[in-house]
Amino acid sequence: MALPKARGHDSGSAVADFVLVAALVSVLFVAVLQVGLALYVRNTLIACAAEGARLGARADGDPTQGVARTRELIASSLSARYSRDVTAQVTEVDGVQVLSVRVLAPLPVIGPLGPDRGFDVVGRAFLERQ
């Protein structure tokens, strides 16, 4: 008894399968990298804003020093593009004065490019001169 021949209409389908799966895996890989970049930028902005708030909240400091330090840290760790909109203000939380440094920065959507003001992060520190 003879064995049936392999199906001829399936020949070459492995190449098409490989191309489709490779494209899907590549898109997923790039998406995961982009989410990682966005989280890295967000965490770096939060750390820089908090450090600027701590400097501005010192007994001999003022909010403008905190803004300048935040801009300097962001420019050195990410890019000056992310440090364009940095503000500081003194607020009161539960009877305690707090310096808040706010950073509005672009959200990286396609590589480092994305909409302005996509991130709104705040760093806070208690004022020492209370």
mmCIF file of C-alpha atoms in Angstrom, residues 11-128:
data_model
loop_
_atom_site.group_PDB
_atom_site.id
_atom_site.type_symbol
_atom_site.label_atom_id
_atom_site.label_comp_id
_atom_site.label_asym_id
_atom_site.label_seq_id
_atom_site.Cartn_x
_atom_site.Cartn_y
_atom_site.Cartn_z
ATOM 1 C CA SER A 11 4.338 24.299 0.039
ATOM 2 C CA GLY A 12 5.805 27.757 0.633
ATOM 3 C CA SER A 13 3.344 28.673 3.383
ATOM 4 C CA ALA A 14 6.076 28.550 6.044
ATOM 5 C CA VAL A 15 7.676 31.632 4.525
ATOM 6 C CA ALA A 16 4.421 33.587 4.671
ATOM 7 C CA ASP A 17 3.787 32.416 8.239
ATOM 8 C CA PHE A 18 7.262 33.482 9.281
ATOM 9 C CA VAL A 19 6.861 36.949 7.750
ATOM 10 C CA LEU A 20 3.498 37.532 9.430
ATOM 11 C CA VAL A 21 4.648 36.295 12.834
ATOM 12 C CA ALA A 22 7.939 38.214 12.621
ATOM 13 C CA ALA A 23 6.060 41.420 11.791
ATOM 14 C CA LEU A 24 3.691 40.922 14.727
ATOM 15 C CA VAL A 25 6.512 40.165 17.154
ATOM 16 C CA SER A 26 8.464 43.191 15.914
ATOM 17 C CA VAL A 27 5.489 45.513 16.444
ATOM 18 C CA LEU A 28 4.948 44.142 19.949
ATOM 19 C CA PHE A 29 8.638 44.531 20.765
ATOM 20 C CA VAL A 30 8.682 48.159 19.610
ATOM 21 C CA ALA A 31 5.483 48.869 21.578
ATOM 22 C CA VAL A 32 7.035 47.482 24.765
ATOM 23 C CA LEU A 33 10.167 49.576 24.182
ATOM 24 C CA GLN A 34 8.023 52.690 23.703
ATOM 25 C CA VAL A 35 6.123 52.085 26.936
ATOM 26 C CA GLY A 36 9.469 51.613 28.686
ATOM 27 C CA LEU A 37 10.739 54.903 27.262
ATOM 28 C CA ALA A 38 7.598 56.737 28.396
ATOM 29 C CA LEU A 39 7.930 55.320 31.918
ATOM 30 C CA TYR A 40 11.625 56.209 32.030
ATOM 31 C CA VAL A 41 10.885 59.812 30.994
ATOM 32 C CA ARG A 42 8.057 60.096 33.534
ATOM 33 C CA ASN A 43 10.135 58.736 36.416
ATOM 34 C CA THR A 44 13.090 60.947 35.501
ATOM 35 C CA LEU A 45 10.857 64.035 35.396
ATOM 36 C CA ILE A 46 9.399 63.190 38.811
ATOM 37 C CA ALA A 47 12.867 62.711 40.315
ATOM 38 C CA CYS A 48 14.141 65.992 38.841
ATOM 39 C CA ALA A 49 11.073 67.915 40.048
ATOM 40 C CA ALA A 50 11.435 66.479 43.558
ATOM 41 C CA GLU A 51 15.133 67.363 43.666
ATOM 42 C CA GLY A 52 14.395 70.904 42.497
ATOM 43 C CA ALA A 53 11.685 71.235 45.141
ATOM 44 C CA ARG A 54 14.095 70.084 47.861
ATOM 45 C CA LEU A 55 16.680 72.661 46.779
ATOM 46 C CA GLY A 56 14.136 75.476 46.608
ATOM 47 C CA ALA A 57 12.626 74.550 49.982
ATOM 48 C CA ARG A 58 15.890 74.904 51.914
ATOM 49 C CA ALA A 59 16.052 77.629 54.551
ATOM 50 C CA ASP A 60 18.381 79.740 52.398
ATOM 51 C CA GLY A 61 16.696 78.845 49.082
ATOM 52 C CA ASP A 62 13.854 80.240 47.031
ATOM 53 C CA PRO A 63 11.503 78.798 44.385
ATOM 54 C CA THR A 64 13.515 80.226 41.484
ATOM 55 C CA GLN A 65 16.519 78.147 42.560
ATOM 56 C CA GLY A 66 14.303 75.070 42.528
ATOM 57 C CA VAL A 67 13.084 75.836 39.007
ATOM 58 C CA ALA A 68 16.631 76.430 37.755
ATOM 59 C CA ARG A 69 17.897 73.194 39.325
ATOM 60 C CA THR A 70 14.985 71.218 37.895
ATOM 61 C CA ARG A 71 15.650 72.581 34.407
ATOM 62 C CA GLU A 72 19.351 71.801 34.741
ATOM 63 C CA LEU A 73 18.718 68.217 35.852
ATOM 64 C CA ILE A 74 16.155 67.550 33.118
ATOM 65 C CA ALA A 75 18.406 69.009 30.423
ATOM 66 C CA SER A 76 21.351 66.888 31.567
ATOM 67 C CA SER A 77 19.419 63.633 31.960
ATOM 68 C CA LEU A 78 16.890 63.816 29.101
ATOM 69 C CA SER A 79 16.879 66.851 26.823
ATOM 70 C CA ALA A 80 16.333 70.585 27.096
ATOM 71 C CA ARG A 81 13.117 70.020 25.135
ATOM 72 C CA TYR A 82 11.577 68.443 28.239
ATOM 73 C CA SER A 83 12.532 71.350 30.530
ATOM 74 C CA ARG A 84 10.740 74.192 28.739
ATOM 75 C CA ASP A 85 7.756 74.502 31.096
ATOM 76 C CA VAL A 86 8.850 74.338 34.743
ATOM 77 C CA THR A 87 7.077 76.367 37.439
ATOM 78 C CA ALA A 88 7.210 76.556 41.227
ATOM 79 C CA GLN A 89 4.777 77.829 43.808
ATOM 80 C CA VAL A 90 4.419 77.775 47.565
ATOM 81 C CA THR A 91 1.212 76.128 48.753
ATOM 82 C CA GLU A 92 -0.160 75.119 52.133
ATOM 83 C CA VAL A 93 -1.049 71.526 52.939
ATOM 84 C CA ASP A 94 -2.585 70.802 56.367
ATOM 85 C CA GLY A 95 -1.144 74.006 57.802
ATOM 86 C CA VAL A 96 2.372 73.349 56.492
ATOM 87 C CA GLN A 97 3.963 75.353 53.685
ATOM 88 C CA VAL A 98 5.123 73.217 50.770
ATOM 89 C CA LEU A 99 7.103 74.126 47.666
ATOM 90 C CA SER A 100 5.622 72.463 44.569
ATOM 91 C CA VAL A 101 7.678 72.275 41.379
ATOM 92 C CA ARG A 102 5.513 71.412 38.359
ATOM 93 C CA VAL A 103 6.912 70.140 35.057
ATOM 94 C CA LEU A 104 4.829 70.007 31.875
ATOM 95 C CA ALA A 105 6.709 67.966 29.281
ATOM 96 C CA PRO A 106 6.050 66.136 26.016
ATOM 97 C CA LEU A 107 4.842 62.551 26.085
ATOM 98 C CA PRO A 108 7.105 60.382 23.908
ATOM 99 C CA VAL A 109 4.740 58.507 21.580
ATOM 100 C CA ILE A 110 6.875 57.721 18.528
ATOM 101 C CA GLY A 111 10.436 57.535 19.787
ATOM 102 C CA PRO A 112 11.128 60.797 21.613
ATOM 103 C CA LEU A 113 8.469 62.653 19.593
ATOM 104 C CA GLY A 114 4.996 63.312 20.907
ATOM 105 C CA PRO A 115 2.436 65.873 22.002
ATOM 106 C CA ASP A 116 3.510 68.787 24.186
ATOM 107 C CA ARG A 117 2.215 68.817 27.763
ATOM 108 C CA GLY A 118 1.634 65.085 27.748
ATOM 109 C CA PHE A 119 3.249 64.714 31.162
ATOM 110 C CA ASP A 120 2.246 66.856 34.135
ATOM 111 C CA VAL A 121 4.392 65.874 37.125
ATOM 112 C CA VAL A 122 4.866 67.596 40.480
ATOM 113 C CA GLY A 123 7.652 67.379 43.045
ATOM 114 C CA ARG A 124 6.973 68.669 46.564
ATOM 115 C CA ALA A 125 9.094 69.493 49.605
ATOM 116 C CA PHE A 126 8.345 71.065 52.996
ATOM 117 C CA LEU A 127 9.728 74.579 53.410
ATOM 118 C CA GLU A 128 12.470 74.661 56.050
#
